[in-house]
Short mmCIF file of C-alpha atoms in Angstrom, two decimals:
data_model
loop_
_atom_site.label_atom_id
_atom_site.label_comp_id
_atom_site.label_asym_id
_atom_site.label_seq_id
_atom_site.Cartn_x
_atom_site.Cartn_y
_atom_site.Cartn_z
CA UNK A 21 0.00 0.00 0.00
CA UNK A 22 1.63 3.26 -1.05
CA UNK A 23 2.00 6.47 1.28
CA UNK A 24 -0.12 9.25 -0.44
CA UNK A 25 1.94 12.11 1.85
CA UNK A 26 4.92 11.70 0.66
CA UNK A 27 6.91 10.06 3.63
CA UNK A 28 4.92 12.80 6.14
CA UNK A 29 2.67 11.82 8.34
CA UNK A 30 -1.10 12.58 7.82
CA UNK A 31 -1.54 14.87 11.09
CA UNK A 32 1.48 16.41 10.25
CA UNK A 33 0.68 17.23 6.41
CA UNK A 34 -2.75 18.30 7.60
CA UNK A 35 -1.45 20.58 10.00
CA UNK A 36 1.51 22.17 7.24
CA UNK A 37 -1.73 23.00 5.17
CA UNK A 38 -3.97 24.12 8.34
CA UNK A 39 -0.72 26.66 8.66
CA UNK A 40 -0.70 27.62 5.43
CA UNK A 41 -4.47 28.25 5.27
CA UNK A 42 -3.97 30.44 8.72
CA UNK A 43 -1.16 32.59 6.97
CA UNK A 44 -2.57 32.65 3.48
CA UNK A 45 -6.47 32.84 3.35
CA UNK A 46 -7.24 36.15 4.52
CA UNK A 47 -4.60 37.32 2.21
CA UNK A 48 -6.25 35.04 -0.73
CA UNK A 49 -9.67 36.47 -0.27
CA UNK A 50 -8.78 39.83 0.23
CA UNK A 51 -7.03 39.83 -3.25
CA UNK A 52 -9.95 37.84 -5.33
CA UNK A 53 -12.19 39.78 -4.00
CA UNK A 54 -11.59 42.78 -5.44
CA UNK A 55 -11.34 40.68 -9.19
CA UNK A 56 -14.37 38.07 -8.57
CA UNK A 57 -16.47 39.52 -6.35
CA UNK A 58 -19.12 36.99 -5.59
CA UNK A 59 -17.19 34.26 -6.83
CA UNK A 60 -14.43 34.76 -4.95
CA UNK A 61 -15.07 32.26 -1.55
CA UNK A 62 -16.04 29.43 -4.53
CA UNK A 63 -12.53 29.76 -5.94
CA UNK A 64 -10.36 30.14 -2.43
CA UNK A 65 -12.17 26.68 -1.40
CA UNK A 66 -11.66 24.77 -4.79
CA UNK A 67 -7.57 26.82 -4.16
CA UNK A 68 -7.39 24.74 -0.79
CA UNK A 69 -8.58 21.33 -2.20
CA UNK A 70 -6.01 21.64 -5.12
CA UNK A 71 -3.30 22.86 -2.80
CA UNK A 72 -3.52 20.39 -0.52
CA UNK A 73 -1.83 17.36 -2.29
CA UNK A 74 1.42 19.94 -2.92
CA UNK A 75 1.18 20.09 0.86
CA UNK A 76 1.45 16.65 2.17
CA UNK A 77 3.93 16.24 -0.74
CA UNK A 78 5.74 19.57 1.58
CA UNK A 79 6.15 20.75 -2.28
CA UNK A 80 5.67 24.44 -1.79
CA UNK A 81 8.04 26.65 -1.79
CA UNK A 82 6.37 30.15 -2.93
CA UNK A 83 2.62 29.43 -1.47
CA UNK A 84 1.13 32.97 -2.69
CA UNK A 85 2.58 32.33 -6.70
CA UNK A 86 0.99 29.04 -6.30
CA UNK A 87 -2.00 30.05 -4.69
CA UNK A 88 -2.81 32.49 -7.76
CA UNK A 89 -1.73 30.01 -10.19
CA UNK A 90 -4.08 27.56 -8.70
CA UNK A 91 -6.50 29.90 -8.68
CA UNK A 92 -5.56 31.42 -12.38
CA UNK A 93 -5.94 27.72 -13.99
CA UNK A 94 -9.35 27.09 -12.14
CA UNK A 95 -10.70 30.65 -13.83
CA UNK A 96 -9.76 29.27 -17.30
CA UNK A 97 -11.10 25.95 -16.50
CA UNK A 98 -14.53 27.40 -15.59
CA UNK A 99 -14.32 30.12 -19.05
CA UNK A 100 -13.62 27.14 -21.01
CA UNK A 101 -16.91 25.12 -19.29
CA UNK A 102 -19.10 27.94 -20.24
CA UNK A 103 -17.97 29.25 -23.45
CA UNK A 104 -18.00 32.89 -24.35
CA UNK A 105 -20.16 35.46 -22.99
CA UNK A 106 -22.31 37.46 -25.22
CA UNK A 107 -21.73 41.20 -25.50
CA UNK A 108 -23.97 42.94 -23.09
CA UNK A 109 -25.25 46.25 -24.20
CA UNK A 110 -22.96 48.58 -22.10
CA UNK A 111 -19.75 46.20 -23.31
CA UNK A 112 -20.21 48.11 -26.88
CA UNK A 113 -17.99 50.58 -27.88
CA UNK A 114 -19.48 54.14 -27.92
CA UNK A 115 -19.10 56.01 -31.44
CA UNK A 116 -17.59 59.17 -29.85
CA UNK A 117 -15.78 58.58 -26.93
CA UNK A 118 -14.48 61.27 -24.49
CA UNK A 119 -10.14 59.58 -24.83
CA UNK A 120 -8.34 59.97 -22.17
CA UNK A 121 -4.66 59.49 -22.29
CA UNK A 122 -5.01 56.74 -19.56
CA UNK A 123 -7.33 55.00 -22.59
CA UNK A 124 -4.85 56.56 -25.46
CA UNK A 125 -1.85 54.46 -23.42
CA UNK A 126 -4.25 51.25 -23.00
CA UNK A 127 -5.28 51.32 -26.96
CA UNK A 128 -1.59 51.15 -27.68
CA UNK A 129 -0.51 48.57 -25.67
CA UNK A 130 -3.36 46.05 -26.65
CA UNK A 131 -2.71 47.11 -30.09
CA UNK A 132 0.92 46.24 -29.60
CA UNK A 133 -0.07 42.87 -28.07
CA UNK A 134 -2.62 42.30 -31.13
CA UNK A 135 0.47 42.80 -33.20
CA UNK A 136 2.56 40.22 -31.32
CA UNK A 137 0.11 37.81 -31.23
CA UNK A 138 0.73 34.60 -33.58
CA UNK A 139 -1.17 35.40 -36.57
CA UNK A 140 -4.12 32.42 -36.68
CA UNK A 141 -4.84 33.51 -32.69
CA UNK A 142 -4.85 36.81 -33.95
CA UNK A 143 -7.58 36.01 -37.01
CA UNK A 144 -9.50 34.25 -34.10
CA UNK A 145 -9.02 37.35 -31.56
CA UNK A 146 -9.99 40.10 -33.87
CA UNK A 147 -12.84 38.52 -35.66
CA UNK A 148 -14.27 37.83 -32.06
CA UNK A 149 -13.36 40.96 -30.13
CA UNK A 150 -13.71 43.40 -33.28
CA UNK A 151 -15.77 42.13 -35.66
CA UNK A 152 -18.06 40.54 -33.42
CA UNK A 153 -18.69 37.13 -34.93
CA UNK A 154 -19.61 34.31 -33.19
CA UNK A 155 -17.35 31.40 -32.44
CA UNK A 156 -19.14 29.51 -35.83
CA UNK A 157 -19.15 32.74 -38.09
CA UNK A 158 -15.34 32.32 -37.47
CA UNK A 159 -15.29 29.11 -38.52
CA UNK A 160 -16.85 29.06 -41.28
CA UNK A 161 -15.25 32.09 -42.38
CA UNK A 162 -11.52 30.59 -41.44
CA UNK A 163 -12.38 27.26 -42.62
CA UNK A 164 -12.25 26.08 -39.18
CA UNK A 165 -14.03 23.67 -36.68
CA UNK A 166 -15.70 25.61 -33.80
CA UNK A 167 -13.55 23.92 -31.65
CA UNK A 168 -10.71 25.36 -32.87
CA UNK A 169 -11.82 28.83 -33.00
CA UNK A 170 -12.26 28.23 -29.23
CA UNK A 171 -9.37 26.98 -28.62
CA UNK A 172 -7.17 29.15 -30.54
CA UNK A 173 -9.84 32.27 -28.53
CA UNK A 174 -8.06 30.66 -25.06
CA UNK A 175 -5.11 30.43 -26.02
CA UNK A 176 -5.50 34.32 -27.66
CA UNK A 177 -6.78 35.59 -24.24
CA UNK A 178 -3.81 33.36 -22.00
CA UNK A 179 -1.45 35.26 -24.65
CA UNK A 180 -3.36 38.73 -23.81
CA UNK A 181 -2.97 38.08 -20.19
CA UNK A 182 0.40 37.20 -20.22
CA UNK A 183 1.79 40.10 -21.99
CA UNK A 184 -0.61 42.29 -19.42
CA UNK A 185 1.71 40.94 -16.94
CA UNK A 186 5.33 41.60 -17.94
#
């Protein structure tokens, strides 16, 4: 029968993650709160129960970084379950817009990312975010299966996200 801590004890193990829950959780909250609102207590629970083998493995090293990453792949996994959102009526860009040069600096970067961007996640990206076509206008248009133009959408946004945070 195998040991599923690791070579630690299971009172021990619980108790490294009943620390790291005591140092870490208000901290957690605090910061998905602001971004997920309502959500937020959903995703620190489902953090915990995917932390907790890395625990009684005594695998963490950098608990916040893998907090959020927990956290980050759990966001994607539940945008992937639900597909993409429909534009609600305020998401619509307004003809004449007051620019700022808080906005000016924001167009430029995300048209600099845009730019970056490998060119089919790009077709994918601006056809969705620009042109406003759904998922199997896209398809149809690149010659595409559906699934493709959502994966290629995820991978677009994981792209969009990661340049955001250089």
């Amino acid at each position: 029968m195998s040991d599923r801590t690791g070579g630690v004890g299971d009172k021990e193990a619980d108790h490294g993650l009943h620390d790291l829950y005591r140092t870490y959780s208000g901290w957690l909250t605090a910061r998905l709160r602001r971004r997920f609102g309502d959500e937020t207590e959903d995703l620190v629970q489902e953090a915990w129960i995917r932390a907790a083998p890395y625990s009684r493995k005594g695998l963490i090293e950098h608990p916040k970084a893998l907090l959020l990453k927990i956290v980050d792949n759990l966001v994607i996994d539940r945008a992937r379950r639900q597909g993409p959102a429909p534009l609600a009526s305020s998401d619509k860009l307004d003809p004449n817009p007051l620019v700022d040069p808080a906005s000016q600096i924001d167009m430029v970067l995300l048209k600099q990312i845009i730019l970056t961007m490998p060119p089919r996640l790009r077709d994918v990206f601006v056809l969705s975010r620009f042109a406003h076509l759904e998922y199997q206008e896209i398809g149809e248009r690149l010659n595409i299966p559906v699934t493709t133009v959502q994966w290629r959408m995820i991978k677009a946004l994981e792209y969009c996200a990661a340049q955001l945070r250089l």
